[in-house]
CSV table of N, CA and C in Angstrom, one decimal:
chain,number,residue,atom,x,y,z
A,1,MET,N,31.7,-21.1,-7.3
A,1,MET,CA,30.3,-20.8,-7.3
A,1,MET,C,30.0,-20.5,-5.8
A,2,ARG,N,29.4,-19.3,-5.5
A,2,ARG,CA,29.1,-18.9,-4.2
A,2,ARG,C,27.6,-19.2,-3.9
A,3,ILE,N,27.4,-20.3,-3.1
A,3,ILE,CA,26.0,-20.7,-2.9
A,3,ILE,C,25.7,-20.2,-1.4
A,4,SER,N,26.7,-20.1,-0.5
A,4,SER,CA,26.3,-19.7,0.7
A,4,SER,C,27.6,-19.1,1.4
A,5,SER,N,27.3,-18.3,2.5
A,5,SER,CA,28.4,-17.7,3.2
A,5,SER,C,28.9,-18.8,4.3
A,6,VAL,N,30.2,-18.9,4.4
A,6,VAL,CA,30.7,-19.9,5.3
A,6,VAL,C,30.3,-19.6,6.8
A,7,SER,N,30.4,-18.3,7.2
A,7,SER,CA,30.1,-17.9,8.6
A,7,SER,C,28.6,-17.9,8.9
A,8,ARG,N,27.7,-17.7,7.9
A,8,ARG,CA,26.3,-17.6,8.2
A,8,ARG,C,25.5,-18.2,7.0
A,9,PRO,N,25.5,-19.6,7.0
A,9,PRO,CA,24.9,-20.3,5.8
A,9,PRO,C,23.4,-20.1,5.6
A,10,ASN,N,22.7,-19.7,6.7
A,10,ASN,CA,21.3,-19.6,6.6
A,10,ASN,C,20.8,-18.1,6.6
A,11,TYR,N,21.8,-17.2,6.4
A,11,TYR,CA,21.4,-15.8,6.4
A,11,TYR,C,20.8,-15.4,5.0
A,12,PHE,N,19.7,-14.7,5.1
A,12,PHE,CA,19.2,-14.1,3.8
A,12,PHE,C,18.4,-12.9,4.2
A,13,GLU,N,18.3,-11.9,3.2
A,13,GLU,CA,17.5,-10.7,3.4
A,13,GLU,C,16.4,-10.6,2.4
A,14,ALA,N,16.4,-11.5,1.4
A,14,ALA,CA,15.4,-11.4,0.4
A,14,ALA,C,15.2,-12.8,-0.2
A,15,ILE,N,13.9,-13.0,-0.8
A,15,ILE,CA,13.6,-14.2,-1.4
A,15,ILE,C,13.1,-13.8,-2.8
A,16,ILE,N,13.6,-14.4,-3.8
A,16,ILE,CA,13.2,-14.1,-5.2
A,16,ILE,C,12.3,-15.4,-5.6
A,17,GLN,N,11.1,-15.2,-5.9
A,17,GLN,CA,10.1,-16.2,-6.3
A,17,GLN,C,10.0,-16.1,-7.8
A,18,LEU,N,10.3,-17.2,-8.5
A,18,LEU,CA,10.1,-17.2,-9.9
A,18,LEU,C,9.0,-18.1,-10.3
A,19,ARG,N,8.0,-17.7,-11.0
A,19,ARG,CA,6.8,-18.5,-11.3
A,19,ARG,C,6.5,-18.3,-12.8
A,20,PRO,N,6.1,-19.2,-13.6
A,20,PRO,CA,6.3,-20.7,-13.3
A,20,PRO,C,7.7,-21.2,-13.4
A,21,LYS,N,8.0,-22.5,-13.3
A,21,LYS,CA,9.3,-23.0,-13.6
A,21,LYS,C,9.6,-22.8,-15.1
A,22,ASN,N,10.7,-22.2,-15.4
A,22,ASN,CA,11.1,-22.0,-16.7
A,22,ASN,C,12.6,-21.9,-16.7
A,23,LYS,N,13.2,-22.9,-17.4
A,23,LYS,CA,14.7,-23.0,-17.3
A,23,LYS,C,15.5,-21.7,-17.7
A,24,LYS,N,15.0,-21.0,-18.8
A,24,LYS,CA,15.7,-19.9,-19.2
A,24,LYS,C,15.7,-18.8,-18.1
A,25,LEU,N,14.4,-18.7,-17.5
A,25,LEU,CA,14.2,-17.6,-16.4
A,25,LEU,C,15.1,-18.0,-15.2
A,26,ILE,N,15.1,-19.2,-14.8
A,26,ILE,CA,15.9,-19.7,-13.6
A,26,ILE,C,17.4,-19.5,-13.8
A,27,ASP,N,17.9,-19.9,-15.0
A,27,ASP,CA,19.3,-19.8,-15.4
A,27,ASP,C,19.7,-18.3,-15.5
A,28,TYR,N,18.9,-17.5,-16.0
A,28,TYR,CA,19.2,-16.1,-16.0
A,28,TYR,C,19.3,-15.4,-14.7
A,29,ALA,N,18.4,-15.7,-13.8
A,29,ALA,CA,18.4,-15.1,-12.4
A,29,ALA,C,19.5,-15.6,-11.7
A,30,VAL,N,19.8,-16.9,-11.7
A,30,VAL,CA,20.9,-17.5,-11.0
A,30,VAL,C,22.3,-16.9,-11.5
A,31,LYS,N,22.4,-16.8,-12.7
A,31,LYS,CA,23.6,-16.3,-13.4
A,31,LYS,C,23.8,-14.8,-13.0
A,32,GLN,N,22.8,-14.1,-13.0
A,32,GLN,CA,22.9,-12.6,-12.5
A,32,GLN,C,23.4,-12.5,-11.1
A,33,ILE,N,22.9,-13.4,-10.2
A,33,ILE,CA,23.2,-13.4,-8.8
A,33,ILE,C,24.7,-13.8,-8.7
A,34,LEU,N,25.1,-14.9,-9.3
A,34,LEU,CA,26.5,-15.4,-9.2
A,34,LEU,C,27.5,-14.4,-9.7
A,35,ASN,N,27.1,-13.6,-10.6
A,35,ASN,CA,28.1,-12.6,-11.2
A,35,ASN,C,28.3,-11.5,-10.2
A,36,ARG,N,27.6,-11.4,-9.1
A,36,ARG,CA,27.9,-10.3,-8.1
A,36,ARG,C,28.9,-10.9,-7.0
A,37,GLU,N,29.9,-10.1,-6.7
A,37,GLU,CA,30.8,-10.5,-5.7
A,37,GLU,C,30.3,-10.3,-4.2
A,38,ASP,N,29.3,-9.3,-4.1
A,38,ASP,CA,28.8,-8.9,-2.7
A,38,ASP,C,27.5,-9.6,-2.4
A,39,VAL,N,27.0,-10.5,-3.3
A,39,VAL,CA,25.7,-11.2,-3.0
A,39,VAL,C,25.9,-12.7,-3.0
A,40,PHE,N,25.3,-13.4,-2.2
A,40,PHE,CA,25.3,-14.9,-2.2
A,40,PHE,C,24.0,-15.5,-2.1
A,41,ILE,N,23.9,-16.7,-2.6
A,41,ILE,CA,22.6,-17.5,-2.5
A,41,ILE,C,22.7,-18.4,-1.2
A,42,SER,N,21.8,-18.3,-0.4
A,42,SER,CA,21.7,-19.1,0.9
A,42,SER,C,21.1,-20.4,0.6
A,43,LYS,N,20.0,-20.5,-0.2
A,43,LYS,CA,19.4,-21.8,-0.6
A,43,LYS,C,18.5,-21.5,-1.7
A,44,ILE,N,18.2,-22.6,-2.4
A,44,ILE,CA,17.2,-22.7,-3.5
A,44,ILE,C,16.2,-23.7,-3.2
A,45,VAL,N,15.0,-23.3,-3.3
A,45,VAL,CA,13.9,-24.3,-2.9
A,45,VAL,C,13.0,-24.4,-4.1
A,46,GLU,N,12.9,-25.7,-4.6
A,46,GLU,CA,12.0,-26.0,-5.7
A,46,GLU,C,10.6,-26.3,-5.2
A,47,GLU,N,9.6,-25.7,-5.9
A,47,GLU,CA,8.2,-25.9,-5.6
A,47,GLU,C,7.6,-26.6,-6.8
A,48,ASP,N,6.4,-27.0,-6.8
A,48,ASP,CA,5.8,-27.7,-7.9
A,48,ASP,C,5.5,-26.5,-9.0
A,49,PHE,N,5.3,-25.4,-8.5
A,49,PHE,CA,4.9,-24.3,-9.4
A,49,PHE,C,5.9,-23.2,-9.7
A,50,GLY,N,7.1,-23.4,-9.1
A,50,GLY,CA,8.2,-22.4,-9.4
A,50,GLY,C,9.4,-22.8,-8.5
A,51,ILE,N,10.2,-21.7,-8.3
A,51,ILE,CA,11.4,-21.8,-7.5
A,51,ILE,C,11.6,-20.6,-6.6
A,52,ASP,N,12.1,-20.8,-5.4
A,52,ASP,CA,12.4,-19.6,-4.5
A,52,ASP,C,13.9,-19.7,-4.3
A,53,ILE,N,14.5,-18.5,-4.5
A,53,ILE,CA,16.0,-18.2,-4.3
A,53,ILE,C,16.2,-17.3,-3.2
A,54,TYR,N,16.8,-17.8,-2.1
A,54,TYR,CA,17.0,-17.0,-0.9
A,54,TYR,C,18.5,-16.3,-1.1
A,55,ILE,N,18.5,-15.0,-1.1
A,55,ILE,CA,19.8,-14.3,-1.3
A,55,ILE,C,20.1,-13.3,-0.1
A,56,SER,N,21.3,-12.8,-0.1
A,56,SER,CA,21.8,-12.0,1.0
A,56,SER,C,21.6,-10.5,0.9
A,57,SER,N,21.0,-10.1,-0.2
A,57,SER,CA,20.8,-8.6,-0.4
A,57,SER,C,19.4,-8.2,-0.8
A,58,GLN,N,18.8,-7.4,0.0
A,58,GLN,CA,17.5,-6.8,-0.4
A,58,GLN,C,17.6,-5.9,-1.6
A,59,ARG,N,18.6,-5.1,-1.5
A,59,ARG,CA,18.8,-4.1,-2.6
A,59,ARG,C,19.0,-4.7,-4.0
A,60,TYR,N,19.8,-5.8,-4.0
A,60,TYR,CA,20.0,-6.5,-5.2
A,60,TYR,C,18.8,-7.2,-5.6
A,61,ALA,N,18.0,-7.8,-4.7
A,61,ALA,CA,16.8,-8.5,-5.1
A,61,ALA,C,15.8,-7.5,-5.9
A,62,ARG,N,15.7,-6.3,-5.4
A,62,ARG,CA,14.8,-5.3,-6.1
A,62,ARG,C,15.4,-5.0,-7.5
A,63,ALA,N,16.7,-4.8,-7.5
A,63,ALA,CA,17.3,-4.6,-8.9
A,63,ALA,C,17.1,-5.7,-9.8
A,64,LEU,N,17.3,-7.0,-9.3
A,64,LEU,CA,17.1,-8.2,-10.1
A,64,LEU,C,15.7,-8.2,-10.6
A,65,GLY,N,14.7,-7.9,-9.8
A,65,GLY,CA,13.3,-7.9,-10.2
A,65,GLY,C,13.0,-7.0,-11.4
A,66,LYS,N,13.7,-5.8,-11.4
A,66,LYS,CA,13.6,-4.9,-12.6
A,66,LYS,C,14.3,-5.5,-13.8
A,67,LYS,N,15.4,-6.2,-13.6
A,67,LYS,CA,16.2,-6.8,-14.7
A,67,LYS,C,15.3,-7.9,-15.4
A,68,LEU,N,14.6,-8.7,-14.5
A,68,LEU,CA,13.8,-9.7,-15.0
A,68,LEU,C,12.7,-9.2,-15.9
A,69,THR,N,12.0,-8.1,-15.4
A,69,THR,CA,10.9,-7.5,-16.2
A,69,THR,C,11.4,-7.0,-17.6
A,70,ASN,N,12.7,-6.6,-17.6
A,70,ASN,CA,13.2,-6.1,-18.9
A,70,ASN,C,13.6,-7.2,-19.8
A,71,ALA,N,14.0,-8.4,-19.2
A,71,ALA,CA,14.5,-9.5,-20.0
A,71,ALA,C,13.4,-10.5,-20.4
A,72,PHE,N,12.4,-10.5,-19.6
A,72,PHE,CA,11.3,-11.5,-19.9
A,72,PHE,C,10.0,-10.7,-19.7
A,73,LYS,N,8.9,-11.2,-20.4
A,73,LYS,CA,7.6,-10.7,-20.2
A,73,LYS,C,6.9,-11.2,-18.9
A,74,GLY,N,6.6,-10.2,-18.1
A,74,GLY,CA,6.0,-10.6,-16.8
A,74,GLY,C,5.9,-9.4,-15.9
A,75,LYS,N,5.4,-9.7,-14.7
A,75,LYS,CA,5.4,-8.6,-13.7
A,75,LYS,C,5.9,-9.0,-12.4
A,76,ILE,N,6.3,-8.0,-11.5
A,76,ILE,CA,6.8,-8.3,-10.2
A,76,ILE,C,5.8,-7.8,-9.1
A,77,VAL,N,5.8,-8.5,-8.1
A,77,VAL,CA,5.1,-8.0,-6.9
A,77,VAL,C,6.0,-8.1,-5.7
A,78,THR,N,6.2,-7.0,-5.0
A,78,THR,CA,7.1,-6.9,-3.9
A,78,THR,C,6.3,-6.8,-2.6
A,79,SER,N,6.9,-7.6,-1.6
A,79,SER,CA,6.3,-7.6,-0.3
A,79,SER,C,7.4,-7.7,0.8
A,80,ARG,N,7.1,-7.3,2.0
A,80,ARG,CA,8.1,-7.3,3.0
A,80,ARG,C,7.5,-7.8,4.3
A,81,ALA,N,8.3,-8.4,5.1
A,81,ALA,CA,7.9,-9.0,6.5
A,81,ALA,C,9.0,-8.6,7.5
A,82,ILE,N,8.4,-8.3,8.7
A,82,ILE,CA,9.4,-8.0,9.8
A,82,ILE,C,10.1,-9.2,10.2
A,83,TYR,N,11.4,-9.1,10.4
A,83,TYR,CA,12.1,-10.3,11.0
A,83,TYR,C,12.9,-10.0,12.3
A,84,GLY,N,12.8,-8.8,12.8
A,84,GLY,CA,13.4,-8.5,14.0
A,84,GLY,C,14.1,-7.1,14.2
A,85,PRO,N,14.1,-6.6,15.4
A,85,PRO,CA,14.8,-5.3,15.6
A,85,PRO,C,16.3,-5.5,15.6
A,86,LYS,N,17.0,-4.5,15.2
A,86,LYS,CA,18.5,-4.5,15.3
A,86,LYS,C,18.8,-3.1,15.7
A,87,LEU,N,19.5,-2.9,16.8
A,87,LEU,CA,19.9,-1.6,17.3
A,87,LEU,C,18.8,-0.6,17.3
A,88,GLY,N,17.6,-1.0,17.7
A,88,GLY,CA,16.4,-0.1,17.8
A,88,GLY,C,15.7,0.1,16.5
A,89,LYS,N,16.1,-0.5,15.5
A,89,LYS,CA,15.4,-0.3,14.1
A,89,LYS,C,14.7,-1.6,13.7
A,90,THR,N,13.6,-1.5,13.1
A,90,THR,CA,12.9,-2.7,12.7
A,90,THR,C,13.5,-3.1,11.4
A,91,ARG,N,13.8,-4.4,11.3
A,91,ARG,CA,14.3,-5.1,10.1
A,91,ARG,C,13.3,-5.8,9.3
A,92,TYR,N,13.4,-5.8,8.0
A,92,TYR,CA,12.5,-6.4,7.1
A,92,TYR,C,13.2,-7.4,6.1
A,93,ARG,N,12.5,-8.4,5.8
A,93,ARG,CA,12.9,-9.3,4.7
A,93,ARG,C,12.0,-9.0,3.5
A,94,VAL,N,12.5,-9.0,2.3
A,94,VAL,CA,11.8,-8.6,1.1
A,94,VAL,C,11.5,-9.9,0.3
A,95,THR,N,10.3,-10.0,-0.3
A,95,THR,CA,10.0,-11.1,-1.2
A,95,THR,C,9.7,-10.4,-2.6
A,96,ILE,N,10.4,-10.8,-3.6
A,96,ILE,CA,10.1,-10.4,-4.9
A,96,ILE,C,9.6,-11.5,-5.7
A,97,LEU,N,8.3,-11.4,-6.0
A,97,LEU,CA,7.6,-12.5,-6.9
A,97,LEU,C,7.6,-12.0,-8.3
A,98,PHE,N,8.3,-12.8,-9.2
A,98,PHE,CA,8.2,-12.5,-10.7
A,98,PHE,C,7.3,-13.6,-11.3
A,99,LYS,N,6.2,-13.1,-11.9
A,99,LYS,CA,5.3,-13.9,-12.6
A,99,LYS,C,5.5,-13.7,-14.1
A,100,MET,N,5.9,-14.8,-14.8
A,100,MET,CA,6.1,-14.7,-16.2
A,100,MET,C,4.8,-15.0,-16.9
A,101,GLU,N,4.6,-14.2,-18.0
A,101,GLU,CA,3.3,-14.3,-18.7
A,101,GLU,C,3.5,-15.3,-19.8
């Protein structure tokens, strides 16, 4: 089970927020992420109202948001925040919020 990268355990490009807490929803999302060889989970934070999953790929976070809307009834809200320049380019972290109905 790949929960973090050995060389950069705190690295993440995206946060997937699942609201509200729902075992089926959480299990589905984590299983989808763990099935990918090129994506890892940096950390999982449980909140009173849901769960936040920090992952290593923005692109996959967006794709997973679409998969969640197809598998469960709900909607996604996407936002981004600047986290620093790299080689003269502005870098962003993406947050995908999935609200189940």
